[in-house]
Amino acid sequence: MEVEGLLENEKRETHIVADTGQALGCISNEVSPSGMPQLESSEGLSQSENTEADTEKLSAYLEETVPSGAKSSSDDHVTQSGRVGECLKPLDGPLEGGSSTSTGCISSKPDFSKLKGEICLDNLSIKELHEVFKATFGRDTTVKDKLWLKRRIAMGLTNSCDVSATTFVIKDNKLVKKDNEDGFNNVNLGAGKEHLAVAVEYNEDLLNNLSSQIDEHQTTSEVRLGNNVVENNFASEDLAADQRAAKRVRKPTKRYIEELSEAESKEYSGRSIASTKSIGFRPLSSKAHARPARNVSLEGRTVITRLDSLGGFGIQVPCVYRIRRSRPRKNVTALLKFHPSGMGMTATFIKKGFDVHGSQMDNGSMNKVLEAKSTPEQAPEQFVAESKKETTPTDMGQNMGLKYVDPSGDTSDDNVVTVPTAKGGIRRKHHRAWTLSEVMKLVEGVSKYGAGRWSEIKRLAFASYSYRTSVDLKDKWRNLLKASFAQTPTDKGANSRKHPSMPIPASILLRVRELAEMQAQASLPNLSTGKLSACGGGSVNETRPGYL
DNA sequence: ATTAGGG
DNA sequence: CCCTAAT
């Protein structure tokens, strides 16, 4: 009963929500809590959802926001990215700092309780679900979606259980508060998270078929909130932390090590490639074992590239020392040139980069500095392009007609790894996750211009993305094809709970397969008659089967 | 410079 | 994603 009052309070008083945001360290509370009429993007969205779980209003709001967000000026992007930076920074701190406590909490018994919640709920009717809902959250719900109810209740329970160590216990599907005094903050946090996550999720359920547009938003919020929206949204922070750590310390691919050691061995002494290989292997595996204990505080990438750092085994793993065979690194001069003028304008981005990486930079790699400077180089161009382009009609109908703000547009430098080379060469290894919008653009481009005309596609459909070379497009397409064909036949087995990093956009995969088949069919006859049609010399389209 | 493929 | 061979 007390909980009831508490939740009610929490719902009405927005500043408490704001408090939650701070506690989470990620929810932006820059938007005015009350009005939020023309919010720029998902931040405001999250907030609104957090404040009121009024789904109807929400969906309407979404529909309005989407287009307005899409045509937002470059100015918008700037502020947005700035905010992201601020958002990321606090996230990192508390996460790692508090990991010890929360981890303990998690490991205690989340799985069990969640399981219990689901099992119980499965047998209930909608009506009963409603009751449970009311008992759980202290208010009625008009939602008739059974699945949603179950999810939400389950989440409520698990969330509460999340803080149960200090605040709640669960009895007979009801929440019972154990002690309030010192757990107050936790209560709010849990409740807030729950509302927010649920709101977002339900929203997603509702508008799911609005397709990628929404998905995009969903993903965005998800990222910003630290994965709150994921199915098992309890323990999300820790998961995120873990994943991040894992990502950070991910060792270079086996192949790279092999390759590199091979190269080096060739260079130094033409013999015993095999032995070098095996040597290169050993430390790696042992490192992998030793990792978990100590990795957290280290910046993996930087460390990995150093000779001495691999566990102090005395064995030198020749990670990177290798002469660059091609591409003399044209950028360097361009960088220097760009720096003075661009700095002022792009200071925000740089700042973000520095803030995030922060102290890690001090271990002296000049390369890192260079990189940080170099990054914004593409940023302004990007934005300008983005604001003025985007006239592509995309009458493909369905889901692709919508416009969107690409969240990755402002994610300028998240995953750049610099690999210093002995001879002063610097090699950057990018990894940018493909966003839904990018994938969609790619698909659309392929459908328009045909697979294979990557440069065309890049020029026309990917004008705004300065990264993503035509090769990238090709690769991505290849992967998409693989995915689209691999996924469909095995809907059961592959559906197993483990999709940590793959947000399968089913609709897109379908499109991909369609296109693939079309291309295949188009290209086969084309091959047989190819010479003829080529001789005919169609001036415009040539032999390409690119049309729909 | 672009593409296709392999890794 | 990177690298290369082939156009």
PDB file of C-alpha atoms in Angstrom, chain A residues 103-295:
ATOM      1  CA  THR A 103      26.861  -7.058  -9.486  1.00  0.00           C
ATOM      2  CA  GLY A 104      26.434  -8.659  -6.193  1.00  0.00           C
ATOM      3  CA  CYS A 105      22.807  -7.819  -6.269  1.00  0.00           C
ATOM      4  CA  ILE A 106      22.367  -9.254  -9.662  1.00  0.00           C
ATOM      5  CA  SER A 107      24.148 -12.424  -9.116  1.00  0.00           C
ATOM      6  CA  SER A 108      22.040 -13.098  -6.116  1.00  0.00           C
ATOM      7  CA  LYS A 109      18.799 -14.072  -7.735  1.00  0.00           C
ATOM      8  CA  PRO A 110      17.440 -12.273 -10.706  1.00  0.00           C
ATOM      9  CA  ASP A 111      16.976 -15.186 -12.972  1.00  0.00           C
ATOM     10  CA  PHE A 112      15.012 -17.142 -10.543  1.00  0.00           C
ATOM     11  CA  SER A 113      12.534 -14.456  -9.771  1.00  0.00           C
ATOM     12  CA  LYS A 114      12.030 -13.532 -13.332  1.00  0.00           C
ATOM     13  CA  LEU A 115      11.354 -17.085 -14.150  1.00  0.00           C
ATOM     14  CA  LYS A 116       8.913 -17.337 -11.381  1.00  0.00           C
ATOM     15  CA  GLY A 117       7.106 -14.256 -12.523  1.00  0.00           C
ATOM     16  CA  GLU A 118       6.691 -15.503 -16.006  1.00  0.00           C
ATOM     17  CA  ILE A 119       5.593 -18.907 -15.037  1.00  0.00           C
ATOM     18  CA  CYS A 120       2.949 -17.596 -12.757  1.00  0.00           C
ATOM     19  CA  LEU A 121       1.680 -15.138 -15.248  1.00  0.00           C
ATOM     20  CA  ASP A 122       1.337 -17.619 -17.957  1.00  0.00           C
ATOM     21  CA  ASN A 123      -1.689 -19.202 -16.428  1.00  0.00           C
ATOM     22  CA  LEU A 124      -3.606 -16.060 -15.781  1.00  0.00           C
ATOM     23  CA  SER A 125      -6.403 -14.630 -17.759  1.00  0.00           C
ATOM     24  CA  ILE A 126      -6.427 -11.071 -18.867  1.00  0.00           C
ATOM     25  CA  LYS A 127      -8.641 -10.113 -16.063  1.00  0.00           C
ATOM     26  CA  GLU A 128      -6.382 -11.696 -13.573  1.00  0.00           C
ATOM     27  CA  LEU A 129      -3.507 -10.074 -15.224  1.00  0.00           C
ATOM     28  CA  HIS A 130      -5.146  -6.790 -14.711  1.00  0.00           C
ATOM     29  CA  GLU A 131      -5.488  -7.498 -11.076  1.00  0.00           C
ATOM     30  CA  VAL A 132      -1.925  -8.524 -10.797  1.00  0.00           C
ATOM     31  CA  PHE A 133      -0.998  -5.440 -12.625  1.00  0.00           C
ATOM     32  CA  LYS A 134      -2.873  -3.296 -10.251  1.00  0.00           C
ATOM     33  CA  ALA A 135      -1.424  -5.079  -7.318  1.00  0.00           C
ATOM     34  CA  THR A 136       1.990  -4.645  -8.721  1.00  0.00           C
ATOM     35  CA  PHE A 137       1.939  -1.097  -9.866  1.00  0.00           C
ATOM     36  CA  GLY A 138      -0.823   0.316  -7.825  1.00  0.00           C
ATOM     37  CA  ARG A 139      -2.987   1.432 -10.655  1.00  0.00           C
ATOM     38  CA  ASP A 140      -5.284   0.167 -13.292  1.00  0.00           C
ATOM     39  CA  THR A 141      -4.446  -0.401 -16.839  1.00  0.00           C
ATOM     40  CA  THR A 142      -6.514  -0.255 -19.928  1.00  0.00           C
ATOM     41  CA  VAL A 143      -4.198  -2.321 -21.946  1.00  0.00           C
ATOM     42  CA  LYS A 144      -5.724  -5.517 -23.157  1.00  0.00           C
ATOM     43  CA  ASP A 145      -2.688  -6.981 -24.635  1.00  0.00           C
ATOM     44  CA  LYS A 146      -2.033 -10.054 -22.630  1.00  0.00           C
ATOM     45  CA  LEU A 147       1.505 -10.416 -23.695  1.00  0.00           C
ATOM     46  CA  TRP A 148       2.260  -6.885 -22.821  1.00  0.00           C
ATOM     47  CA  LEU A 149       0.682  -7.219 -19.447  1.00  0.00           C
ATOM     48  CA  LYS A 150       2.700 -10.246 -18.720  1.00  0.00           C
ATOM     49  CA  ARG A 151       5.856  -8.644 -19.780  1.00  0.00           C
ATOM     50  CA  ARG A 152       5.228  -5.560 -17.866  1.00  0.00           C
ATOM     51  CA  ILE A 153       4.311  -7.321 -14.713  1.00  0.00           C
ATOM     52  CA  ALA A 154       7.212  -9.591 -15.011  1.00  0.00           C
ATOM     53  CA  MET A 155       9.436  -6.657 -15.467  1.00  0.00           C
ATOM     54  CA  GLY A 156       7.928  -4.892 -12.593  1.00  0.00           C
ATOM     55  CA  LEU A 157       8.572  -7.860 -10.445  1.00  0.00           C
ATOM     56  CA  THR A 158      12.069  -8.373 -11.596  1.00  0.00           C
ATOM     57  CA  ASN A 159      12.842  -4.762 -11.294  1.00  0.00           C
ATOM     58  CA  SER A 160      11.587  -4.673  -7.844  1.00  0.00           C
ATOM     59  CA  CYS A 161      13.487  -7.735  -7.146  1.00  0.00           C
ATOM     60  CA  ASP A 162      16.464  -5.999  -8.505  1.00  0.00           C
ATOM     61  CA  VAL A 163      16.419  -3.735  -5.544  1.00  0.00           C
ATOM     62  CA  SER A 164      14.975  -6.315  -3.298  1.00  0.00           C
ATOM     63  CA  ALA A 165      18.169  -6.595  -1.441  1.00  0.00           C
ATOM     64  CA  THR A 166      17.476  -3.296   0.110  1.00  0.00           C
ATOM     65  CA  THR A 167      13.872  -2.514  -0.414  1.00  0.00           C
ATOM     66  CA  PHE A 168      11.397  -5.027  -1.651  1.00  0.00           C
ATOM     67  CA  VAL A 169      10.346  -8.542  -1.285  1.00  0.00           C
ATOM     68  CA  ILE A 170       7.846 -10.340  -3.394  1.00  0.00           C
ATOM     69  CA  LYS A 171       4.996 -12.295  -2.001  1.00  0.00           C
ATOM     70  CA  ASP A 172       2.214 -13.902  -3.923  1.00  0.00           C
ATOM     71  CA  ASN A 173       2.741 -11.693  -6.881  1.00  0.00           C
ATOM     72  CA  LYS A 174       2.555  -8.657  -4.746  1.00  0.00           C
ATOM     73  CA  LEU A 175       5.068  -6.164  -3.845  1.00  0.00           C
ATOM     74  CA  VAL A 176       5.821  -5.729  -0.236  1.00  0.00           C
ATOM     75  CA  LYS A 177       8.072  -3.069   0.924  1.00  0.00           C
ATOM     76  CA  LYS A 178      10.547  -4.102   3.469  1.00  0.00           C
ATOM     77  CA  ASP A 179      12.114  -0.931   4.500  1.00  0.00           C
ATOM     78  CA  ASN A 180      11.893   2.516   3.127  1.00  0.00           C
ATOM     79  CA  GLU A 181      14.276   4.748   4.937  1.00  0.00           C
ATOM     80  CA  ASP A 182      17.537   4.108   3.315  1.00  0.00           C
ATOM     81  CA  GLY A 183      16.194   2.526   0.223  1.00  0.00           C
ATOM     82  CA  PHE A 184      14.222   5.452  -0.969  1.00  0.00           C
ATOM     83  CA  ASN A 185      16.430   6.321  -3.801  1.00  0.00           C
ATOM     84  CA  ASN A 186      16.511   2.784  -4.933  1.00  0.00           C
ATOM     85  CA  VAL A 187      12.802   2.576  -4.988  1.00  0.00           C
ATOM     86  CA  ASN A 188      12.515   5.508  -7.217  1.00  0.00           C
ATOM     87  CA  LEU A 189      15.154   4.265  -9.417  1.00  0.00           C
ATOM     88  CA  GLY A 190      13.570   0.937  -9.884  1.00  0.00           C
ATOM     89  CA  ALA A 191      10.158   2.297 -10.432  1.00  0.00           C
ATOM     90  CA  GLY A 192      11.369   4.892 -12.812  1.00  0.00           C
ATOM     91  CA  LYS A 193      13.249   2.429 -14.813  1.00  0.00           C
ATOM     92  CA  GLU A 194      10.335   0.186 -14.978  1.00  0.00           C
ATOM     93  CA  HIS A 195       7.959   2.797 -16.222  1.00  0.00           C
ATOM     94  CA  LEU A 196      10.276   4.040 -18.746  1.00  0.00           C
ATOM     95  CA  ALA A 197      11.277   0.731 -20.093  1.00  0.00           C
ATOM     96  CA  VAL A 198       7.765  -0.469 -20.241  1.00  0.00           C
ATOM     97  CA  ALA A 199       6.552   2.603 -21.910  1.00  0.00           C
ATOM     98  CA  VAL A 200       9.131   2.355 -24.545  1.00  0.00           C
ATOM     99  CA  GLU A 201       8.610  -1.260 -25.052  1.00  0.00           C
ATOM    100  CA  TYR A 202       4.915  -1.139 -25.275  1.00  0.00           C
ATOM    101  CA  ASN A 203       5.202   1.700 -27.583  1.00  0.00           C
ATOM    102  CA  GLU A 204       7.368  -0.429 -29.687  1.00  0.00           C
ATOM    103  CA  ASP A 205       4.865  -3.205 -29.608  1.00  0.00           C
ATOM    104  CA  LEU A 206       2.142  -0.905 -30.688  1.00  0.00           C
ATOM    105  CA  LEU A 207       3.927   0.768 -33.479  1.00  0.00           C
ATOM    106  CA  ASN A 208       6.080  -2.071 -34.364  1.00  0.00           C
ATOM    107  CA  ASN A 209       4.841  -2.140 -37.868  1.00  0.00           C
ATOM    108  CA  LEU A 210       5.574   1.436 -38.348  1.00  0.00           C
ATOM    109  CA  SER A 211       8.852  -0.214 -38.951  1.00  0.00           C
ATOM    110  CA  SER A 212      12.347   0.921 -38.838  1.00  0.00           C
ATOM    111  CA  GLN A 213      11.514   4.462 -38.126  1.00  0.00           C
ATOM    112  CA  ILE A 214      10.340   3.512 -34.754  1.00  0.00           C
ATOM    113  CA  ASP A 215      12.900   0.876 -34.410  1.00  0.00           C
ATOM    114  CA  GLU A 216      15.454   3.466 -34.862  1.00  0.00           C
ATOM    115  CA  HIS A 217      14.052   5.483 -32.070  1.00  0.00           C
ATOM    116  CA  GLN A 218      13.763   2.502 -29.955  1.00  0.00           C
ATOM    117  CA  THR A 219      17.300   1.605 -30.509  1.00  0.00           C
ATOM    118  CA  THR A 220      18.339   5.067 -29.752  1.00  0.00           C
ATOM    119  CA  SER A 221      16.598   5.182 -26.480  1.00  0.00           C
ATOM    120  CA  GLU A 222      17.905   1.833 -25.733  1.00  0.00           C
ATOM    121  CA  VAL A 223      21.397   2.936 -26.189  1.00  0.00           C
ATOM    122  CA  ARG A 224      20.983   6.095 -24.268  1.00  0.00           C
ATOM    123  CA  LEU A 225      19.293   4.433 -21.395  1.00  0.00           C
ATOM    124  CA  GLY A 226      21.813   1.778 -21.146  1.00  0.00           C
ATOM    125  CA  ASN A 227      19.877  -1.045 -22.638  1.00  0.00           C
ATOM    126  CA  ASN A 228      16.857  -0.583 -20.520  1.00  0.00           C
ATOM    127  CA  VAL A 229      14.561  -1.691 -23.204  1.00  0.00           C
ATOM    128  CA  VAL A 230      16.016  -5.036 -23.843  1.00  0.00           C
ATOM    129  CA  GLU A 231      13.893  -7.942 -23.015  1.00  0.00           C
ATOM    130  CA  ASN A 232      15.490  -8.900 -19.822  1.00  0.00           C
ATOM    131  CA  ASN A 233      15.872  -5.413 -18.776  1.00  0.00           C
ATOM    132  CA  PHE A 234      16.848  -6.106 -15.271  1.00  0.00           C
ATOM    133  CA  ALA A 235      20.505  -5.935 -14.629  1.00  0.00           C
ATOM    134  CA  SER A 236      20.823  -4.043 -17.809  1.00  0.00           C
ATOM    135  CA  GLU A 237      23.408  -1.692 -16.534  1.00  0.00           C
ATOM    136  CA  ASP A 238      25.678  -4.405 -15.463  1.00  0.00           C
ATOM    137  CA  LEU A 239      25.212  -6.214 -18.659  1.00  0.00           C
ATOM    138  CA  ALA A 240      26.055  -3.101 -20.495  1.00  0.00           C
ATOM    139  CA  ALA A 241      29.074  -2.631 -18.388  1.00  0.00           C
ATOM    140  CA  ASP A 242      30.203  -6.132 -18.939  1.00  0.00           C
ATOM    141  CA  GLN A 243      29.652  -5.980 -22.622  1.00  0.00           C
ATOM    142  CA  ARG A 244      31.500  -2.783 -22.817  1.00  0.00           C
ATOM    143  CA  ALA A 245      34.388  -4.142 -20.933  1.00  0.00           C
ATOM    144  CA  ALA A 246      34.411  -7.186 -23.094  1.00  0.00           C
ATOM    145  CA  LYS A 247      34.369  -5.063 -26.143  1.00  0.00           C
ATOM    146  CA  ARG A 248      37.139  -2.920 -24.941  1.00  0.00           C
ATOM    147  CA  VAL A 249      39.496  -5.697 -24.295  1.00  0.00           C
ATOM    148  CA  ARG A 250      38.660  -7.724 -27.265  1.00  0.00           C
ATOM    149  CA  LYS A 251      41.844  -9.018 -28.587  1.00  0.00           C
ATOM    150  CA  PRO A 252      42.858  -8.643 -32.154  1.00  0.00           C
ATOM    151  CA  THR A 253      41.536 -11.301 -34.367  1.00  0.00           C
ATOM    152  CA  LYS A 254      43.448 -14.475 -34.453  1.00  0.00           C
ATOM    153  CA  ARG A 255      44.007 -14.012 -38.048  1.00  0.00           C
ATOM    154  CA  TYR A 256      45.609 -10.672 -37.544  1.00  0.00           C
ATOM    155  CA  ILE A 257      47.987 -12.017 -35.025  1.00  0.00           C
ATOM    156  CA  GLU A 258      48.864 -14.847 -37.268  1.00  0.00           C
ATOM    157  CA  GLU A 259      49.269 -12.694 -40.224  1.00  0.00           C
ATOM    158  CA  LEU A 260      51.315 -10.162 -38.452  1.00  0.00           C
ATOM    159  CA  SER A 261      53.598 -12.551 -36.759  1.00  0.00           C
ATOM    160  CA  GLU A 262      54.026 -14.256 -40.016  1.00  0.00           C
ATOM    161  CA  ALA A 263      54.978 -11.071 -41.680  1.00  0.00           C
ATOM    162  CA  GLU A 264      57.417 -10.219 -39.003  1.00  0.00           C
ATOM    163  CA  SER A 265      59.018 -13.583 -38.971  1.00  0.00           C
ATOM    164  CA  LYS A 266      59.477 -13.341 -42.650  1.00  0.00           C
ATOM    165  CA  GLU A 267      61.024 -10.035 -42.225  1.00  0.00           C
ATOM    166  CA  TYR A 268      63.412 -10.950 -39.520  1.00  0.00           C
ATOM    167  CA  SER A 269      64.317 -14.451 -40.477  1.00  0.00           C
ATOM    168  CA  GLY A 270      62.779 -16.269 -43.295  1.00  0.00           C
ATOM    169  CA  ARG A 271      62.413 -19.431 -41.343  1.00  0.00           C
ATOM    170  CA  SER A 272      60.190 -21.070 -38.812  1.00  0.00           C
ATOM    171  CA  ILE A 273      56.959 -19.449 -39.542  1.00  0.00           C
ATOM    172  CA  ALA A 274      55.153 -22.174 -37.763  1.00  0.00           C
ATOM    173  CA  SER A 275      57.008 -21.706 -34.545  1.00  0.00           C
ATOM    174  CA  THR A 276      56.376 -18.034 -34.569  1.00  0.00           C
ATOM    175  CA  LYS A 277      52.780 -18.712 -35.035  1.00  0.00           C
ATOM    176  CA  SER A 278      52.527 -20.983 -32.099  1.00  0.00           C
ATOM    177  CA  ILE A 279      54.357 -18.544 -29.960  1.00  0.00           C
ATOM    178  CA  GLY A 280      52.019 -15.895 -31.002  1.00  0.00           C
ATOM    179  CA  PHE A 281      49.172 -18.045 -29.944  1.00  0.00           C
ATOM    180  CA  ARG A 282      50.083 -19.066 -26.495  1.00  0.00           C
ATOM    181  CA  PRO A 283      50.187 -15.735 -24.771  1.00  0.00           C
ATOM    182  CA  LEU A 284      46.950 -14.866 -26.306  1.00  0.00           C
ATOM    183  CA  SER A 285      45.025 -17.663 -24.822  1.00  0.00           C
ATOM    184  CA  SER A 286      46.557 -17.260 -21.451  1.00  0.00           C
ATOM    185  CA  LYS A 287      45.780 -13.649 -21.646  1.00  0.00           C
ATOM    186  CA  ALA A 288      42.220 -14.477 -22.307  1.00  0.00           C
ATOM    187  CA  HIS A 289      42.104 -16.386 -19.120  1.00  0.00           C
ATOM    188  CA  ALA A 290      43.814 -13.804 -17.089  1.00  0.00           C
ATOM    189  CA  ARG A 291      41.696 -11.083 -18.518  1.00  0.00           C
ATOM    190  CA  PRO A 292      38.636 -10.982 -16.396  1.00  0.00           C
ATOM    191  CA  ALA A 293      40.587 -10.304 -13.306  1.00  0.00           C
ATOM    192  CA  ARG A 294      42.279  -7.195 -14.384  1.00  0.00           C
ATOM    193  CA  ASN A 295      40.997  -5.963 -17.630  1.00  0.00           C
TER     194      ASN A 295
END
